[in-house]
Short mmCIF file of C-alpha atoms in Angstrom, two decimals:
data_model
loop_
_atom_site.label_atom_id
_atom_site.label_comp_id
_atom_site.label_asym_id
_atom_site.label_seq_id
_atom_site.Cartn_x
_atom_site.Cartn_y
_atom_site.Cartn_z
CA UNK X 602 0.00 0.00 0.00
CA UNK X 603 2.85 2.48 0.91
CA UNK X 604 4.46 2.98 -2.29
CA UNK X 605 1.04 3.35 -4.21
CA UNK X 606 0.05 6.28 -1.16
CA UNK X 607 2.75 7.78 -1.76
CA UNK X 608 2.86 7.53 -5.30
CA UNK X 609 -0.46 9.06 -5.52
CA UNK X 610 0.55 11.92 -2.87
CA UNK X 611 3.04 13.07 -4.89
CA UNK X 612 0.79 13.02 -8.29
CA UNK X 613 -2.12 14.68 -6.97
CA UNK X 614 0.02 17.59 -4.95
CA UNK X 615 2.18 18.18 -8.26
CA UNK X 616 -0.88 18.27 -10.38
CA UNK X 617 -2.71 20.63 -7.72
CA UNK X 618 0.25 23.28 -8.03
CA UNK X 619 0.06 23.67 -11.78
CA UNK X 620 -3.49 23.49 -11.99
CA UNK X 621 -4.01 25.91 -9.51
CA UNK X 622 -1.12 27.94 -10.55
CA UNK X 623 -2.35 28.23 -14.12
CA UNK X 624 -6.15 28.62 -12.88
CA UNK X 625 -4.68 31.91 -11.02
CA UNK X 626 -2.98 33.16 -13.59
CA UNK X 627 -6.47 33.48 -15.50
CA UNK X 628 -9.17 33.22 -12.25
CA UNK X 629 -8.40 36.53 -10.13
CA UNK X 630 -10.57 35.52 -7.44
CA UNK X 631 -8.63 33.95 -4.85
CA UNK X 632 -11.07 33.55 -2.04
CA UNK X 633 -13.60 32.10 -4.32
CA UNK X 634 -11.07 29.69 -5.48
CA UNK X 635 -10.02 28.47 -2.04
CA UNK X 636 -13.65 27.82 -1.00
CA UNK X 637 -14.07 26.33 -4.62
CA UNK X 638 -11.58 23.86 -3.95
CA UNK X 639 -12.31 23.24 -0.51
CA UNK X 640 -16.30 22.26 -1.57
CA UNK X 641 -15.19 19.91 -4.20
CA UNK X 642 -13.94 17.32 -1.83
CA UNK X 643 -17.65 17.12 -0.20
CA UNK X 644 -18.86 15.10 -3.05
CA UNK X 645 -16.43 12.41 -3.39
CA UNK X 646 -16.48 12.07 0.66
CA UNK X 647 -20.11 11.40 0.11
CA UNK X 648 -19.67 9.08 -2.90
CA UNK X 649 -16.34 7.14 -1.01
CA UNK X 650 -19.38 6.90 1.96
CA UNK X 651 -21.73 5.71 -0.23
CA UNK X 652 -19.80 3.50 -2.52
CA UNK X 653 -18.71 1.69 0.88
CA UNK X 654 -14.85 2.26 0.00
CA UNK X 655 -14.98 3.45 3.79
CA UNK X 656 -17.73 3.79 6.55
CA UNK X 657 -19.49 6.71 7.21
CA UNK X 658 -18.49 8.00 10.23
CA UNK X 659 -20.67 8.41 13.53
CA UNK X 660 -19.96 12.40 14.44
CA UNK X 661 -22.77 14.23 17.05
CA UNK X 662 -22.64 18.27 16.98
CA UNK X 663 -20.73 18.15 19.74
CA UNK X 664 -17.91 16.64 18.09
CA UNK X 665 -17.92 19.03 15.25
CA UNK X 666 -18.04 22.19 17.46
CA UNK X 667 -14.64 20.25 18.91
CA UNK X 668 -13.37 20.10 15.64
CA UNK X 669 -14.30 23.35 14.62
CA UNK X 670 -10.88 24.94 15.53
CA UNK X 671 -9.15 22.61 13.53
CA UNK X 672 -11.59 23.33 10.50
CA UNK X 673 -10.44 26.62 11.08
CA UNK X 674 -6.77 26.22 10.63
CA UNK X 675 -7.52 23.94 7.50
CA UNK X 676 -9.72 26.99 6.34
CA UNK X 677 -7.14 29.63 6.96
CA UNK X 678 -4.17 27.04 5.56
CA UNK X 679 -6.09 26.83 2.56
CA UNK X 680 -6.75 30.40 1.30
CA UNK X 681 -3.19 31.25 2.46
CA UNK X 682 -1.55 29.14 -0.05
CA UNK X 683 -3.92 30.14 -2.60
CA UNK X 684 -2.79 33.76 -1.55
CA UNK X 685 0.66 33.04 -2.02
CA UNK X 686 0.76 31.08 -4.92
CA UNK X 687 -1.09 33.17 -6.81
CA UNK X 688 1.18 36.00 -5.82
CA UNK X 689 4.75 34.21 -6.44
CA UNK X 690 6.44 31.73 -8.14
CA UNK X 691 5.66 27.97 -6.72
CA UNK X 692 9.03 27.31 -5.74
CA UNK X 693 9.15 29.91 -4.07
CA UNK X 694 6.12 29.11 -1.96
CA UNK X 695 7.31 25.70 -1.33
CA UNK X 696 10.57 26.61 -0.26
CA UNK X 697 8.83 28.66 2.52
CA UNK X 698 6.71 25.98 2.98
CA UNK X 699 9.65 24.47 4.01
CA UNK X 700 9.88 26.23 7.19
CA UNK X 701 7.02 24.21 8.60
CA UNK X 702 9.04 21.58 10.62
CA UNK X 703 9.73 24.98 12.29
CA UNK X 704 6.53 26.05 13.41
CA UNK X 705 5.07 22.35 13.92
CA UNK X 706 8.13 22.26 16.74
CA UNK X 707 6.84 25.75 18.31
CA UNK X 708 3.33 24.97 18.34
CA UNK X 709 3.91 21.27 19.36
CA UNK X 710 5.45 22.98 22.57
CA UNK X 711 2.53 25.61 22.76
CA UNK X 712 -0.19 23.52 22.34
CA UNK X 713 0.90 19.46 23.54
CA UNK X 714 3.51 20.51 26.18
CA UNK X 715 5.93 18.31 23.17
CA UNK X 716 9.96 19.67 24.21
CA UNK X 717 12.61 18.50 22.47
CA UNK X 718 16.49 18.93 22.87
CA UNK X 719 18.15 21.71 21.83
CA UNK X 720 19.87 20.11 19.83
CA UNK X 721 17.06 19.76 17.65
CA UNK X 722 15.79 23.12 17.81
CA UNK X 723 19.44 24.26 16.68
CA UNK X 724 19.59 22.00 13.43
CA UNK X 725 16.71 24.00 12.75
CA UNK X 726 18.85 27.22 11.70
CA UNK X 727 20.05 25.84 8.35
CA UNK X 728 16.43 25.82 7.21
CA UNK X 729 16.38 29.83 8.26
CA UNK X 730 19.34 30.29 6.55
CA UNK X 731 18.28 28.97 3.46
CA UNK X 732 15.01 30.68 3.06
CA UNK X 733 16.28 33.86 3.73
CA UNK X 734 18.85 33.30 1.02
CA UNK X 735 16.57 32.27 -0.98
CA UNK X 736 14.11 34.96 -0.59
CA UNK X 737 16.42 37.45 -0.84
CA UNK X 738 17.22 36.25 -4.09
CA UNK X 739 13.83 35.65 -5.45
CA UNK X 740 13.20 37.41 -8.93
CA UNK X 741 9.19 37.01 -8.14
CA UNK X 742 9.47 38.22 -4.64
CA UNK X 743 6.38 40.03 -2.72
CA UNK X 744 6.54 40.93 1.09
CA UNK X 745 2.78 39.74 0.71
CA UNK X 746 3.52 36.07 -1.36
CA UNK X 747 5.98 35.30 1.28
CA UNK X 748 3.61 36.38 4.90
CA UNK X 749 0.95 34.23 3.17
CA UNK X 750 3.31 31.67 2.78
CA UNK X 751 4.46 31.90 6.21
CA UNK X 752 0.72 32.05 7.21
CA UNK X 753 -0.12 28.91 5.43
CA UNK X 754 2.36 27.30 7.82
CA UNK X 755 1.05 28.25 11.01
CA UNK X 756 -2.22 27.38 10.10
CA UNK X 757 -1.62 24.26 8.82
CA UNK X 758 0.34 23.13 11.51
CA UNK X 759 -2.45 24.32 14.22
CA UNK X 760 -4.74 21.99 12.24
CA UNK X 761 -2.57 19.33 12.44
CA UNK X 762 -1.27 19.85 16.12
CA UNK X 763 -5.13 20.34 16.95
CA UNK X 764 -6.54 16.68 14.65
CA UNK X 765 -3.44 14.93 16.74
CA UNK X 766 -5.27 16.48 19.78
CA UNK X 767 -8.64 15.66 18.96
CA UNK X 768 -7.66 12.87 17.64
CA UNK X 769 -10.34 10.46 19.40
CA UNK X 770 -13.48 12.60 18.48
CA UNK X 771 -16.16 10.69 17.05
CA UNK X 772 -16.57 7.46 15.42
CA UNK X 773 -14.50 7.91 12.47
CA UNK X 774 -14.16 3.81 12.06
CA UNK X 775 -12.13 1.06 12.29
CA UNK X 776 -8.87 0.72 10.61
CA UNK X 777 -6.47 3.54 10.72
CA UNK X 778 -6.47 4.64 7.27
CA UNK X 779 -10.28 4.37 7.42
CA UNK X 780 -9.99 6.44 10.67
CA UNK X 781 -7.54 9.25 8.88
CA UNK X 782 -10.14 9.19 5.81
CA UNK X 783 -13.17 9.96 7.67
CA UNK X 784 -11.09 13.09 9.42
CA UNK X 785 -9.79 14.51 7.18
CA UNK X 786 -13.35 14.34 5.19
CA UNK X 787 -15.10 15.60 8.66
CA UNK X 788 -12.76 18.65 8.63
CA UNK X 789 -13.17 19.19 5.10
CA UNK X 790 -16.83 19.98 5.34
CA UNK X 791 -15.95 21.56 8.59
CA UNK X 792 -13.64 24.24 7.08
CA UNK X 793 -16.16 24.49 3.79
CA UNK X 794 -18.72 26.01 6.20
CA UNK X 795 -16.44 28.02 8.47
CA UNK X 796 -14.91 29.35 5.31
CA UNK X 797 -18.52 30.21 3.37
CA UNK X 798 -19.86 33.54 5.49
CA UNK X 799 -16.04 35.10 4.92
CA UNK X 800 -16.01 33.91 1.21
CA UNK X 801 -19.15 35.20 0.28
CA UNK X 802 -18.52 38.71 1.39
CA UNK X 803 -14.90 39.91 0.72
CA UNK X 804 -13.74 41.02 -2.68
CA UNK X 805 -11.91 38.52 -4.61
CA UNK X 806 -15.04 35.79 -3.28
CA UNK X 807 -17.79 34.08 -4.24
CA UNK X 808 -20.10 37.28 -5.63
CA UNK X 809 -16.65 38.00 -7.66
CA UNK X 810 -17.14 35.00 -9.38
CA UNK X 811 -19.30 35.98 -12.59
CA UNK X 812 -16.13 39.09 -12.59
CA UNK X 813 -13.73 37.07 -12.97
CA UNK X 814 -15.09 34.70 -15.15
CA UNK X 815 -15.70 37.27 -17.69
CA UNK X 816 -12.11 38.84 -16.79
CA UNK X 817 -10.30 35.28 -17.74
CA UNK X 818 -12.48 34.89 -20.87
CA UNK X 819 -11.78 38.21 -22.01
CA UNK X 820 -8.11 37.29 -21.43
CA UNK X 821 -8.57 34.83 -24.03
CA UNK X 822 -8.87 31.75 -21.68
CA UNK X 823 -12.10 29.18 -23.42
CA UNK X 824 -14.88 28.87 -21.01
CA UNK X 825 -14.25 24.78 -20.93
CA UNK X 826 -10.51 25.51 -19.99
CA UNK X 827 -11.43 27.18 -17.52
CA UNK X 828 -14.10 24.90 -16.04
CA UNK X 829 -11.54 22.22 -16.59
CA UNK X 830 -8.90 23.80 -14.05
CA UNK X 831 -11.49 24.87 -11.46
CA UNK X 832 -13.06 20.98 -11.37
CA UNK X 833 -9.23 19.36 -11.74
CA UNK X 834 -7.75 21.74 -9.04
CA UNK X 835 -10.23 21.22 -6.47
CA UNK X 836 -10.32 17.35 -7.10
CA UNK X 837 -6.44 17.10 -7.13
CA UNK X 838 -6.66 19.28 -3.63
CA UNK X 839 -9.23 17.02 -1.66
CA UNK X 840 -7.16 13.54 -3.58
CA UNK X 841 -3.89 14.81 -2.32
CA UNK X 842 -5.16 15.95 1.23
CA UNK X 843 -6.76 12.59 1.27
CA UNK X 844 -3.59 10.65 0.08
CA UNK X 845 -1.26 12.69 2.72
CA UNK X 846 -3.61 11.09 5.35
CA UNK X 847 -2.99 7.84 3.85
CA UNK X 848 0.66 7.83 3.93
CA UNK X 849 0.29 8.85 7.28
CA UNK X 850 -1.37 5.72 7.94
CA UNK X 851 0.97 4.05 7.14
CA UNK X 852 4.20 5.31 8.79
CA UNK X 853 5.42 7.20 11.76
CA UNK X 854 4.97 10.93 11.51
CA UNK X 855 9.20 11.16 10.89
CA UNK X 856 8.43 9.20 8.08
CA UNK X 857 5.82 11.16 7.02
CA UNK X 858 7.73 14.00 7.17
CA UNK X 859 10.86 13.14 5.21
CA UNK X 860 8.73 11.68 2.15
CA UNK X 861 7.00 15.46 2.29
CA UNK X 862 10.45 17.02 2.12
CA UNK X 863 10.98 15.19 -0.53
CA UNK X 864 7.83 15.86 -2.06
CA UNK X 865 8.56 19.28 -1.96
CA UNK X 866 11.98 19.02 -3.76
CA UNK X 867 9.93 17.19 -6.77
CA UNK X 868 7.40 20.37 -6.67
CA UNK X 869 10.05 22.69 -7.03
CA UNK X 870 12.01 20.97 -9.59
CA UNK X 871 8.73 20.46 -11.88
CA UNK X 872 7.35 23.77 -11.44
CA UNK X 873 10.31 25.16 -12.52
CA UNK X 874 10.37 22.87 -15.56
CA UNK X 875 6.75 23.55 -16.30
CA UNK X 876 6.36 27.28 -15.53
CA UNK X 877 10.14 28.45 -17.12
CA UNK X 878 10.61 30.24 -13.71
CA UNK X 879 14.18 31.97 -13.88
CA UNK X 880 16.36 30.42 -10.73
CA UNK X 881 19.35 32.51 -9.48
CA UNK X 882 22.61 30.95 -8.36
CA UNK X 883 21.64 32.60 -4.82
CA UNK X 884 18.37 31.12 -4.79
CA UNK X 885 19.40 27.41 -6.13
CA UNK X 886 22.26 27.46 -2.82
CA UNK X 887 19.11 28.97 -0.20
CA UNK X 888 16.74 26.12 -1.49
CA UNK X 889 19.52 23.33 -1.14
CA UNK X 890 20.34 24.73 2.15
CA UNK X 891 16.47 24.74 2.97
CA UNK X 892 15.72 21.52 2.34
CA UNK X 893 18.75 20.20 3.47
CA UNK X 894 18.05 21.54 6.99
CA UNK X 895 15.18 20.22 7.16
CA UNK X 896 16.40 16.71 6.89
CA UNK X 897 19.29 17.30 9.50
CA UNK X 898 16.10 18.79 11.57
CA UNK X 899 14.45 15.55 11.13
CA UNK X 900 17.26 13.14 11.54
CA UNK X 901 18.27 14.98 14.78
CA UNK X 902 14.75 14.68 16.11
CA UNK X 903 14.49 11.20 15.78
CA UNK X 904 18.26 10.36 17.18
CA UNK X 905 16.96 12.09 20.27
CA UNK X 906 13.42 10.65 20.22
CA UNK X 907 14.83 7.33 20.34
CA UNK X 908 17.37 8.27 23.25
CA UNK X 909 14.13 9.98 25.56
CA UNK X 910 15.46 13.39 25.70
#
């Protein structure tokens, strides 16, 4: 199962980047497109539910006002990276993105009393290093691509601090890959209808829709193209979500988190294939250094995992 979860993990989330990428480029509605893409994994919960690929889960009202922070942070995660990759290049997003390991160690601290050794928060400083080199080198810079990046992060890492918290609300079934489905589809919804009030009523939302449509076809860009992205982008967001969860499933969260370094390093590589995005000498050493540090950050954390400290 492993190498087909992650296999798919790393389709989907490539796919989702240029979709999205090129749907932005056309589509300026950002907020609409976040809760766009967030909706569109509603149906195929409902058709995996009813289908029987997994069981529907048994959640009260109770447990989704619990979970209702962590729908939140999903939310927020969501229509941050939207933000920022519609403002900058996607390397450039990702290799901010790579800072996360970062955060997840400050808010495991905040939020699950989780201290490590210092040692671990030191090996931590490459990672700095290299995004600041990098960013300080980036041709498609913007104070705001990079704070939504940044953003993105925090949020993200709240939701997944607070779903490792809450981790025992409801019924969500049997197995633990049926388990991870079910909540990560529970959220979904969750963060759909947290999101809908803020995405109806700010510029750039859902009433900017029929405005932007009209924008991207008067840009040249064919009505079906344009259906085409919005349907991929939000199916290859819920399928690589939903495959992330999967992996995790399978394998320890260290795990977990080298294959997403990894991931990213494919991301980067591709997009700049795909997109022709100009890379500086500067800004190839800051993303090395980036992603390097983050796999001395997560060799060093599990050396002193195993050791207790």
């Amino acid at each position: 199962k492993l190498p087909i979860f992650v296999g798919l993990w790393y389709f989907f989330n490539v796919q989702y980047n240029i979709q999205n990428k090129m749907l932005l480029q056309a589509f300026k509605a950002s907020w609409a497109v976040s809760w766009l893409q967030l909706a569109a994994g509603i149906p195929i919960c409902f058709l995996m539910w009813a289908t029987g690929f997994v069981k529907k889960p048994n959640v009260t009202m109770d447990d989704i006002m619990k979970l209702a922070p962590s729908g939140a942070a999903f939310a927020a995660g969501q229509v941050m990276t939207v933000a920022s990759l519609g403002s900058v290049a996607v390397s450039f997003t990702h290799v901010v993105k790579a800072l996360e390991p970062a955060v997840n160690a400050i808010a495991s601290a905040l939020i699950l009393g989780q201290v490590f050794h210092p040692i671990v928060y030191a090996s931590l400083l490459p990672v700095f290093f290299g995004v600041a080199l990098a960013s300080s080198s980036e041709l498609s810079f913007t104070m705001f691509g990079f704070l939504t990046a940044m953003a993105s992060n925090f949020c993200f890492v709240t939701r997944n601090v607070l779903a490792t918290k809450l981790g025992s609300v409801g019924d969500m079934g049997t197995d633990k890959t049926e388990r991870k489905t079910n909540q990560l589809a529970v959220l979904t919804m969750v963060a759909t209808a947290v999101l809908f009030p803020i995405a109806l009523v700010l510029p750039g939302g859902l009433l900017s829709i029929p405005a932007a449509w009209q924008g991207a076809i008067a840009k040249g860009v064919p009505a079906d193209k344009l259906a085409y992205m919005m349907a991929t982008s939000g199916f290859y967001f819920f399928m690589y979500q939903l495959s992330s969860f999967w992996v995790l499933s399978q394998v320890p969260p260290i795990t977990h988190s080298v294959l997403n370094t990894l991931k990213r390093v494919v991301i980067i590589v591709v997009s700049i294939v795909v997109f022709g995005t100009p890379v500086t000498t500067m800004g190839s050493i800051g993303t090395a250094t980036a992603i390097g540090g983050v796999m001395l950050y997560t060799v060093t954390k599990k050396y002193y995992s195993s050791k207790g400290k």
